PDB file of C-alpha atoms in Angstrom:
ATOM      1  CA  GLN H   1     134.152  -7.311 127.862  1.00  0.00           C
ATOM      2  CA  HIS H   2     132.786 -10.755 128.763  1.00  0.00           C
ATOM      3  CA  CYS H   3     132.200  -9.585 132.368  1.00  0.00           C
ATOM      4  CA  VAL H   4     130.088  -6.420 131.132  1.00  0.00           C
ATOM      5  CA  ALA H   5     127.639  -8.857 129.512  1.00  0.00           C
ATOM      6  CA  LEU H   6     127.307 -10.932 132.573  1.00  0.00           C
ATOM      7  CA  CYS H   7     127.444  -8.064 135.057  1.00  0.00           C
ATOM      8  CA  ALA H   8     124.878  -6.179 133.056  1.00  0.00           C
ATOM      9  CA  LYS H   9     122.193  -8.545 134.043  1.00  0.00           C
ATOM     10  CA  GLY H  10     122.719  -7.881 137.630  1.00  0.00           C
ATOM     11  CA  LEU H  11     123.275  -4.183 137.097  1.00  0.00           C
ATOM     12  CA  VAL H  12     120.618  -3.625 134.506  1.00  0.00           C
ATOM     13  CA  CYS H  13     118.391  -1.769 137.033  1.00  0.00           C
ATOM     14  CA  GLU H  14     121.276   0.209 138.487  1.00  0.00           C
ATOM     15  CA  ALA H  15     122.974   0.997 135.269  1.00  0.00           C
ATOM     16  CA  ASP H  16     119.510   2.300 133.931  1.00  0.00           C
ATOM     17  CA  THR H  17     119.377   4.743 136.921  1.00  0.00           C
ATOM     18  CA  LEU H  18     122.940   5.889 136.310  1.00  0.00           C
ATOM     19  CA  GLY H  19     122.377   6.017 132.561  1.00  0.00           C
ATOM     20  CA  SER H  20     125.527   6.376 130.500  1.00  0.00           C
ATOM     21  CA  HIS H  21     127.442   6.269 133.783  1.00  0.00           C
ATOM     22  CA  GLY H  22     126.055   2.945 134.709  1.00  0.00           C
ATOM     23  CA  TYR H  23     127.917   1.406 131.721  1.00  0.00           C
ATOM     24  CA  VAL H  24     131.339   2.868 132.826  1.00  0.00           C
ATOM     25  CA  TYR H  25     130.592   2.097 136.574  1.00  0.00           C
ATOM     26  CA  LEU H  26     129.976  -1.733 135.971  1.00  0.00           C
ATOM     27  CA  ALA H  27     132.984  -1.575 133.564  1.00  0.00           C
ATOM     28  CA  ILE H  28     135.247  -0.302 136.322  1.00  0.00           C
ATOM     29  CA  TYR H  29     133.746  -2.108 139.276  1.00  0.00           C
ATOM     30  CA  PRO H  30     132.255  -5.352 137.820  1.00  0.00           C
ATOM     31  CA  THR H  31     133.004  -7.624 140.933  1.00  0.00           C
ATOM     32  CA  PRO H  32     131.953  -5.340 143.736  1.00  0.00           C
ATOM     33  CA  ALA H  33     128.896  -4.124 141.911  1.00  0.00           C
ATOM     34  CA  THR H  34     127.812  -7.603 141.228  1.00  0.00           C
ATOM     35  CA  THR H  35     128.209  -8.343 144.874  1.00  0.00           C
ATOM     36  CA  SER H  36     125.964  -5.758 145.846  1.00  0.00           C
TER      37      SER H  36
END
């Protein structure tokens, strides 16, 4: 859960594009997503 908040800052734009799927995406792949 902590990673979600941290990764959310880096994936805020991508998560917004994916919509609800963005939340699940960063929740499943927090590390690789943050790297990108």
